mmCIF file of C-alpha atoms in Angstrom:
data_model
loop_
_atom_site.group_PDB
_atom_site.id
_atom_site.type_symbol
_atom_site.label_atom_id
_atom_site.label_comp_id
_atom_site.label_asym_id
_atom_site.label_seq_id
_atom_site.Cartn_x
_atom_site.Cartn_y
_atom_site.Cartn_z
ATOM 1 C CA MET A 1 -12.785 -11.135 -21.590
ATOM 2 C CA ILE A 2 -10.837 -10.489 -18.284
ATOM 3 C CA GLY A 3 -7.449 -12.406 -18.251
ATOM 4 C CA LEU A 4 -4.263 -11.981 -16.446
ATOM 5 C CA THR A 5 -2.996 -8.985 -18.234
ATOM 6 C CA HIS A 6 -6.113 -6.988 -17.202
ATOM 7 C CA TYR A 7 -5.042 -7.375 -13.504
ATOM 8 C CA LEU A 8 -1.540 -6.677 -14.056
ATOM 9 C CA ILE A 9 -2.392 -3.418 -15.909
ATOM 10 C CA LEU A 10 -4.549 -2.402 -13.197
ATOM 11 C CA SER A 11 -1.844 -3.174 -10.678
ATOM 12 C CA SER A 12 0.893 -1.184 -12.719
ATOM 13 C CA VAL A 13 -1.514 1.713 -12.727
ATOM 14 C CA LEU A 14 -1.963 1.594 -9.112
ATOM 15 C CA PHE A 15 1.714 1.247 -8.642
ATOM 16 C CA ALA A 16 2.208 4.244 -10.708
ATOM 17 C CA ILE A 17 -0.148 6.243 -8.727
ATOM 18 C CA GLY A 18 1.602 5.272 -5.508
ATOM 19 C CA ALA A 19 5.110 6.359 -7.038
ATOM 20 C CA LEU A 20 3.542 9.636 -8.064
ATOM 21 C CA GLY A 21 2.307 10.191 -4.588
ATOM 22 C CA VAL A 22 5.697 9.638 -3.086
ATOM 23 C CA LEU A 23 7.065 12.016 -5.543
ATOM 24 C CA LEU A 24 4.371 14.712 -5.372
ATOM 25 C CA ARG A 25 3.326 14.930 -1.700
ATOM 26 C CA ARG A 26 5.338 17.124 0.881
ATOM 27 C CA ASN A 27 4.141 15.409 3.848
ATOM 28 C CA LEU A 28 5.747 12.359 5.497
ATOM 29 C CA ILE A 29 2.466 10.660 6.394
ATOM 30 C CA ALA A 30 1.023 11.171 2.827
ATOM 31 C CA MET A 31 4.075 9.587 1.351
ATOM 32 C CA LEU A 32 3.752 6.731 3.669
ATOM 33 C CA LEU A 33 0.171 6.312 2.468
ATOM 34 C CA SER A 34 1.365 6.324 -1.061
ATOM 35 C CA VAL A 35 3.834 3.474 -0.176
ATOM 36 C CA GLU A 36 0.881 1.595 0.943
ATOM 37 C CA ILE A 37 -0.738 1.978 -2.395
ATOM 38 C CA MET A 38 2.258 0.656 -3.922
ATOM 39 C CA LEU A 39 2.314 -2.334 -1.654
ATOM 40 C CA ASN A 40 -1.341 -3.152 -2.334
ATOM 41 C CA ALA A 41 -0.583 -3.058 -6.233
ATOM 42 C CA ALA A 42 2.056 -5.597 -5.797
ATOM 43 C CA ASN A 43 -0.221 -7.642 -3.884
ATOM 44 C CA LEU A 44 -2.785 -7.517 -6.404
ATOM 45 C CA SER A 45 -0.382 -8.754 -9.079
ATOM 46 C CA PHE A 46 0.800 -11.698 -6.767
ATOM 47 C CA VAL A 47 -2.901 -12.794 -6.277
ATOM 48 C CA ALA A 48 -3.721 -12.523 -9.921
ATOM 49 C CA ALA A 49 -0.446 -14.410 -11.025
ATOM 50 C CA SER A 50 -1.280 -17.136 -8.441
ATOM 51 C CA ARG A 51 -4.959 -17.529 -9.776
ATOM 52 C CA ALA A 52 -3.408 -17.445 -13.523
ATOM 53 C CA TYR A 53 -0.904 -20.158 -12.937
ATOM 54 C CA GLY A 54 -2.897 -22.159 -10.223
ATOM 55 C CA ASP A 55 -0.216 -21.675 -7.641
ATOM 56 C CA LEU A 56 -1.226 -20.815 -4.204
ATOM 57 C CA GLY A 57 2.245 -19.540 -3.409
ATOM 58 C CA GLY A 58 1.314 -16.107 -4.593
ATOM 59 C CA GLN A 59 -1.434 -15.744 -2.011
ATOM 60 C CA VAL A 60 0.856 -16.797 0.761
ATOM 61 C CA MET A 61 3.371 -14.080 -0.592
ATOM 62 C CA ALA A 62 0.750 -11.621 -0.370
ATOM 63 C CA LEU A 63 -0.110 -12.585 3.133
ATOM 64 C CA LEU A 64 3.704 -12.212 4.106
ATOM 65 C CA VAL A 65 3.636 -8.802 2.240
ATOM 66 C CA ILE A 66 0.788 -7.660 4.570
ATOM 67 C CA ALA A 67 2.656 -8.663 7.621
ATOM 68 C CA ILE A 68 5.541 -6.684 6.657
ATOM 69 C CA ALA A 69 3.369 -3.731 5.709
ATOM 70 C CA ALA A 70 2.109 -3.729 9.245
ATOM 71 C CA ALA A 71 5.640 -3.742 10.673
ATOM 72 C CA GLU A 72 6.725 -0.877 8.716
ATOM 73 C CA VAL A 73 3.746 1.387 9.258
ATOM 74 C CA ALA A 74 4.130 0.723 12.886
ATOM 75 C CA VAL A 75 7.911 1.667 12.845
ATOM 76 C CA GLY A 76 7.280 4.393 10.415
ATOM 77 C CA LEU A 77 4.778 6.325 12.137
ATOM 78 C CA ALA A 78 6.400 5.895 15.546
ATOM 79 C CA ILE A 79 9.543 7.634 13.800
ATOM 80 C CA LEU A 80 7.216 10.375 12.353
ATOM 81 C CA VAL A 81 5.669 11.217 15.800
ATOM 82 C CA GLN A 82 9.232 11.515 17.420
ATOM 83 C CA LEU A 83 10.247 13.674 14.420
ATOM 84 C CA TYR A 84 7.258 15.960 14.733
ATOM 85 C CA ARG A 85 7.908 16.270 18.564
ATOM 86 C CA GLN A 86 11.359 17.327 18.008
ATOM 87 C CA ARG A 87 11.272 19.341 14.798
ATOM 88 C CA GLU A 88 7.620 20.366 14.643
ATOM 89 C CA THR A 89 7.540 19.745 10.755
ATOM 90 C CA LEU A 90 6.763 16.730 8.510
ATOM 91 C CA ASP A 91 8.005 18.286 5.493
ATOM 92 C CA PRO A 92 10.857 16.220 4.106
ATOM 93 C CA ASP A 93 12.231 19.424 2.466
ATOM 94 C CA ASP A 94 12.793 21.076 6.030
ATOM 95 C CA LEU A 95 14.732 17.902 7.418
ATOM 96 C CA ARG A 96 18.197 19.172 6.153
ATOM 97 C CA LEU A 97 20.088 18.411 9.290
ATOM 98 C CA MET A 98 22.591 16.187 7.372
ATOM 99 C CA LYS A 99 23.015 18.485 4.471
ATOM 100 C CA GLY A 100 26.374 20.057 4.285
ATOM 101 C CA MET B 1 -16.977 -16.149 -16.736
ATOM 102 C CA ASN B 2 -19.817 -14.162 -17.586
ATOM 103 C CA ASP B 3 -20.849 -10.624 -18.175
ATOM 104 C CA LEU B 4 -21.249 -9.807 -14.503
ATOM 105 C CA ASP B 5 -17.609 -10.781 -13.812
ATOM 106 C CA VAL B 6 -16.557 -8.248 -16.583
ATOM 107 C CA PHE B 7 -18.681 -5.585 -15.176
ATOM 108 C CA LEU B 8 -17.672 -6.138 -11.674
ATOM 109 C CA PHE B 9 -13.931 -6.123 -12.719
ATOM 110 C CA PHE B 10 -14.138 -2.876 -14.526
ATOM 111 C CA SER B 11 -16.443 -1.017 -11.980
ATOM 112 C CA LEU B 12 -13.934 -2.349 -9.108
ATOM 113 C CA ALA B 13 -10.930 -1.279 -11.140
ATOM 114 C CA LEU B 14 -12.473 2.225 -11.597
ATOM 115 C CA ILE B 15 -13.225 2.508 -7.984
ATOM 116 C CA SER B 16 -9.773 1.650 -6.665
ATOM 117 C CA THR B 17 -7.898 3.894 -9.355
ATOM 118 C CA ALA B 18 -10.243 6.773 -8.532
ATOM 119 C CA ALA B 19 -9.755 6.099 -4.819
ATOM 120 C CA ALA B 20 -6.107 5.686 -4.962
ATOM 121 C CA LEU B 21 -5.641 9.051 -7.218
ATOM 122 C CA SER B 22 -7.858 11.013 -4.608
ATOM 123 C CA VAL B 23 -5.625 9.693 -1.717
ATOM 124 C CA ILE B 24 -2.564 11.334 -3.360
ATOM 125 C CA LEU B 25 -4.601 14.538 -4.595
ATOM 126 C CA VAL B 26 -6.832 15.236 -1.391
ATOM 127 C CA ARG B 27 -5.215 17.840 0.939
ATOM 128 C CA ARG B 28 -6.430 16.705 4.202
ATOM 129 C CA LEU B 29 -4.805 13.528 5.524
ATOM 130 C CA VAL B 30 -7.969 12.266 7.313
ATOM 131 C CA TYR B 31 -9.918 12.163 3.901
ATOM 132 C CA ALA B 32 -6.844 10.561 2.541
ATOM 133 C CA VAL B 33 -6.698 7.617 4.985
ATOM 134 C CA LEU B 34 -10.661 7.169 4.525
ATOM 135 C CA LEU B 35 -10.340 7.215 0.826
ATOM 136 C CA LEU B 36 -7.469 4.492 1.160
ATOM 137 C CA VAL B 37 -10.109 2.388 3.202
ATOM 138 C CA VAL B 38 -12.408 2.710 0.036
ATOM 139 C CA MET B 39 -9.416 1.486 -2.046
ATOM 140 C CA MET B 40 -8.645 -1.488 0.210
ATOM 141 C CA ALA B 41 -12.377 -2.550 0.162
ATOM 142 C CA ALA B 42 -12.314 -2.501 -3.665
ATOM 143 C CA LEU B 43 -9.082 -4.416 -3.766
ATOM 144 C CA SER B 44 -10.652 -7.181 -1.388
ATOM 145 C CA ALA B 45 -13.609 -7.606 -3.652
ATOM 146 C CA LEU B 46 -11.130 -8.091 -6.600
ATOM 147 C CA TYR B 47 -9.470 -10.715 -4.369
ATOM 148 C CA VAL B 48 -12.891 -12.493 -3.887
ATOM 149 C CA GLN B 49 -13.170 -12.323 -7.566
ATOM 150 C CA LEU B 50 -9.951 -13.924 -7.982
ATOM 151 C CA GLY B 51 -10.819 -16.811 -5.596
ATOM 152 C CA ALA B 52 -8.751 -15.633 -2.651
ATOM 153 C CA HIS B 53 -11.362 -15.405 -0.087
ATOM 154 C CA PHE B 54 -9.022 -15.795 2.862
ATOM 155 C CA LEU B 55 -6.814 -13.091 1.700
ATOM 156 C CA ALA B 56 -9.718 -10.895 0.951
ATOM 157 C CA VAL B 57 -10.852 -10.998 4.744
ATOM 158 C CA ILE B 58 -7.337 -10.644 5.801
ATOM 159 C CA GLN B 59 -7.196 -7.367 3.642
ATOM 160 C CA ILE B 60 -10.074 -6.036 5.380
ATOM 161 C CA LEU B 61 -9.069 -7.046 8.794
ATOM 162 C CA ILE B 62 -5.386 -6.253 8.844
ATOM 163 C CA TYR B 63 -5.220 -3.112 6.477
ATOM 164 C CA ALA B 64 -8.594 -1.530 7.018
ATOM 165 C CA GLY B 65 -8.825 -2.637 10.653
ATOM 166 C CA ALA B 66 -5.356 -2.377 11.759
ATOM 167 C CA ILE B 67 -2.880 -0.386 9.424
ATOM 168 C CA LEU B 68 -5.300 2.577 8.584
ATOM 169 C CA VAL B 69 -6.470 2.847 12.232
ATOM 170 C CA LEU B 70 -2.818 3.418 12.935
ATOM 171 C CA PHE B 71 -2.456 5.976 10.299
ATOM 172 C CA LEU B 72 -5.689 7.737 11.824
ATOM 173 C CA LEU B 73 -4.248 7.458 15.174
ATOM 174 C CA ALA B 74 -1.008 9.294 14.071
ATOM 175 C CA VAL B 75 -2.925 12.054 11.915
ATOM 176 C CA MET B 76 -4.932 12.835 14.908
ATOM 177 C CA LEU B 77 -2.002 12.511 17.397
ATOM 178 C CA LEU B 78 -0.049 15.094 15.354
ATOM 179 C CA GLY B 79 -2.982 17.538 14.786
ATOM 180 C CA PRO B 80 -4.223 19.498 12.120
ATOM 181 C CA GLU B 81 -1.424 21.861 11.344
ATOM 182 C CA ALA B 82 0.774 18.644 10.484
ATOM 183 C CA SER B 83 -1.947 17.469 8.084
ATOM 184 C CA GLU B 84 -1.861 20.417 5.868
ATOM 185 C CA ALA B 85 0.154 18.989 3.340
ATOM 186 C CA GLY B 86 1.919 21.335 0.714
ATOM 187 C CA ARG B 87 2.567 20.532 -2.852
ATOM 188 C CA ARG B 88 5.885 20.448 -4.560
ATOM 189 C CA PRO B 89 6.455 23.279 -6.755
ATOM 190 C CA GLY B 90 6.806 23.914 -10.545
ATOM 191 C CA TRP B 91 9.624 21.882 -12.144
ATOM 192 C CA ASN B 92 9.752 19.440 -9.466
ATOM 193 C CA ARG B 93 6.048 18.448 -10.158
ATOM 194 C CA PHE B 94 6.478 18.409 -13.764
ATOM 195 C CA PHE B 95 9.449 16.123 -13.754
ATOM 196 C CA SER B 96 7.609 13.767 -11.393
ATOM 197 C CA ILE B 97 4.567 13.347 -13.408
ATOM 198 C CA PHE B 98 6.653 12.993 -16.726
ATOM 199 C CA THR B 99 8.891 10.239 -15.205
ATOM 200 C CA VAL B 100 5.897 8.330 -13.595
ATOM 201 C CA SER B 101 3.940 8.434 -16.668
ATOM 202 C CA ILE B 102 6.919 7.147 -18.815
ATOM 203 C CA PHE B 103 7.093 4.276 -16.370
ATOM 204 C CA ALA B 104 3.524 3.419 -16.410
ATOM 205 C CA ALA B 105 3.526 3.499 -20.087
ATOM 206 C CA GLU B 106 6.426 1.410 -20.539
ATOM 207 C CA LEU B 107 4.925 -1.167 -18.076
ATOM 208 C CA ILE B 108 1.584 -1.314 -19.780
ATOM 209 C CA LEU B 109 3.158 -1.477 -23.088
ATOM 210 C CA ILE B 110 5.374 -4.449 -22.113
ATOM 211 C CA LEU B 111 2.179 -6.186 -20.580
ATOM 212 C CA LEU B 112 0.313 -5.769 -23.692
ATOM 213 C CA HIS B 113 2.798 -7.083 -26.001
ATOM 214 C CA SER B 114 3.799 -9.975 -23.707
ATOM 215 C CA GLY B 115 1.150 -12.168 -25.281
ATOM 216 C CA LYS B 116 0.363 -14.163 -22.349
ATOM 217 C CA ASN B 117 -3.071 -13.361 -21.513
ATOM 218 C CA GLY B 118 -4.263 -16.490 -19.603
ATOM 219 C CA GLU B 119 -7.889 -16.571 -19.280
ATOM 220 C CA PHE B 120 -8.928 -18.255 -16.079
ATOM 221 C CA PRO B 121 -12.094 -19.173 -14.415
ATOM 222 C CA LEU B 122 -13.177 -16.391 -12.028
ATOM 223 C CA SER B 123 -15.231 -17.050 -8.946
ATOM 224 C CA ALA B 124 -14.080 -20.311 -8.254
ATOM 225 C CA SER B 125 -12.744 -20.469 -4.605
ATOM 226 C CA SER B 126 -9.186 -21.887 -4.240
ATOM 227 C CA GLY B 127 -7.652 -19.646 -1.529
ATOM 228 C CA THR B 128 -9.346 -21.358 1.388
ATOM 229 C CA VAL B 129 -7.899 -21.137 4.856
ATOM 230 C CA GLU B 130 -6.954 -24.795 4.751
ATOM 231 C CA ALA B 131 -5.038 -24.722 1.333
ATOM 232 C CA ILE B 132 -3.155 -21.448 2.452
ATOM 233 C CA GLY B 133 -2.469 -22.668 6.085
ATOM 234 C CA THR B 134 -1.083 -26.039 4.678
ATOM 235 C CA LEU B 135 0.967 -24.223 2.101
ATOM 236 C CA LEU B 136 2.234 -21.691 4.647
ATOM 237 C CA PHE B 137 3.359 -24.231 7.277
ATOM 238 C CA LYS B 138 4.839 -26.685 4.782
ATOM 239 C CA ASN B 139 6.576 -24.906 2.139
ATOM 240 C CA TYR B 140 6.783 -21.434 3.600
ATOM 241 C CA LEU B 141 7.658 -22.144 6.991
ATOM 242 C CA LEU B 142 11.115 -20.318 7.167
ATOM 243 C CA PRO B 143 9.627 -17.018 5.568
ATOM 244 C CA PHE B 144 6.899 -17.314 7.888
ATOM 245 C CA GLU B 145 9.112 -17.594 11.186
ATOM 246 C CA LEU B 146 11.189 -14.678 9.360
ATOM 247 C CA VAL B 147 8.238 -12.596 9.371
ATOM 248 C CA SER B 148 7.444 -13.147 13.010
ATOM 249 C CA VAL B 149 11.058 -11.854 13.764
ATOM 250 C CA VAL B 150 10.418 -8.847 11.814
ATOM 251 C CA LEU B 151 7.269 -8.177 13.609
ATOM 252 C CA LEU B 152 9.065 -8.703 17.031
ATOM 253 C CA VAL B 153 11.719 -6.287 15.957
ATOM 254 C CA GLY B 154 9.142 -3.916 15.043
ATOM 255 C CA ILE B 155 7.378 -3.978 18.348
ATOM 256 C CA VAL B 156 10.620 -3.647 20.297
ATOM 257 C CA GLY B 157 11.689 -0.600 17.872
ATOM 258 C CA VAL B 158 8.301 1.237 18.461
ATOM 259 C CA VAL B 159 8.524 0.626 22.320
ATOM 260 C CA SER B 160 12.106 1.971 22.493
ATOM 261 C CA LEU B 161 11.272 4.839 19.973
ATOM 262 C CA ASN B 162 8.309 6.112 22.223
ATOM 263 C CA GLN B 163 9.940 5.732 25.345
ATOM 264 C CA LYS B 164 10.390 8.508 27.454
ATOM 265 C CA GLU B 165 13.937 9.694 28.203
ATOM 266 C CA PRO B 166 14.818 9.118 31.922
ATOM 267 C CA SER B 167 15.966 12.520 32.317
ATOM 268 C CA GLU B 168 12.818 13.884 31.021
ATOM 269 C CA ASN B 169 10.945 12.121 33.742
ATOM 270 C CA LYS B 170 12.701 13.856 36.621
ATOM 271 C CA PRO B 171 13.492 17.450 35.728
#
């Protein structure tokens, strides 16, 4: 039968996939996409816990996370566009201006 | 809870996991964004199964409708040469996969041994607009207002970031 643990395991698998994407990809847009996967995994665990404990606060929290994710994506993509215009690259390994 | 719910949960879990894996593995960014839409749709169906109907609609409207369209816009603005994503070489890749699999295994082990597997009745709506709205404007009013401030800061930041320099306009 399906319980809270099933949802939490699915959520942690999705979170691990997102973390793997941040570590493996060498493109800043792809890394932002992986961060979105991680945020959605956190949201899923919020909603499942809200269901299991009968407390709607988890769903409100997931709503707030979605709003924060929207702000994060807007600012992040604006920074990326400016970065690409100035540097002609989106590879984080090439952005070593502050390296001594 | 019947067999249909179990079948739905496992098929949706499979779809979302496969979509998330292909998001991080596929090379072309446009495909990655579209696969992320598939993952959002599967997660939204899971929310419906959990009774969070309002959140499921919000997930489709905001994530698939606004955030991923923003991603598509950025990918198309930056052009195809920016979207050819490389992979990290050798050792780095090995250590990443090693660390993340240890992290995931640890999480799953802890969850399996925590004992609390609360069975709950699925497909009974609790997250209606009225219930969530009441809670949001009564108990969570301060976080709600803080989120509006964060969104305002985001708007101002994006506008000022993408503003053309005054010296650029009159060469």
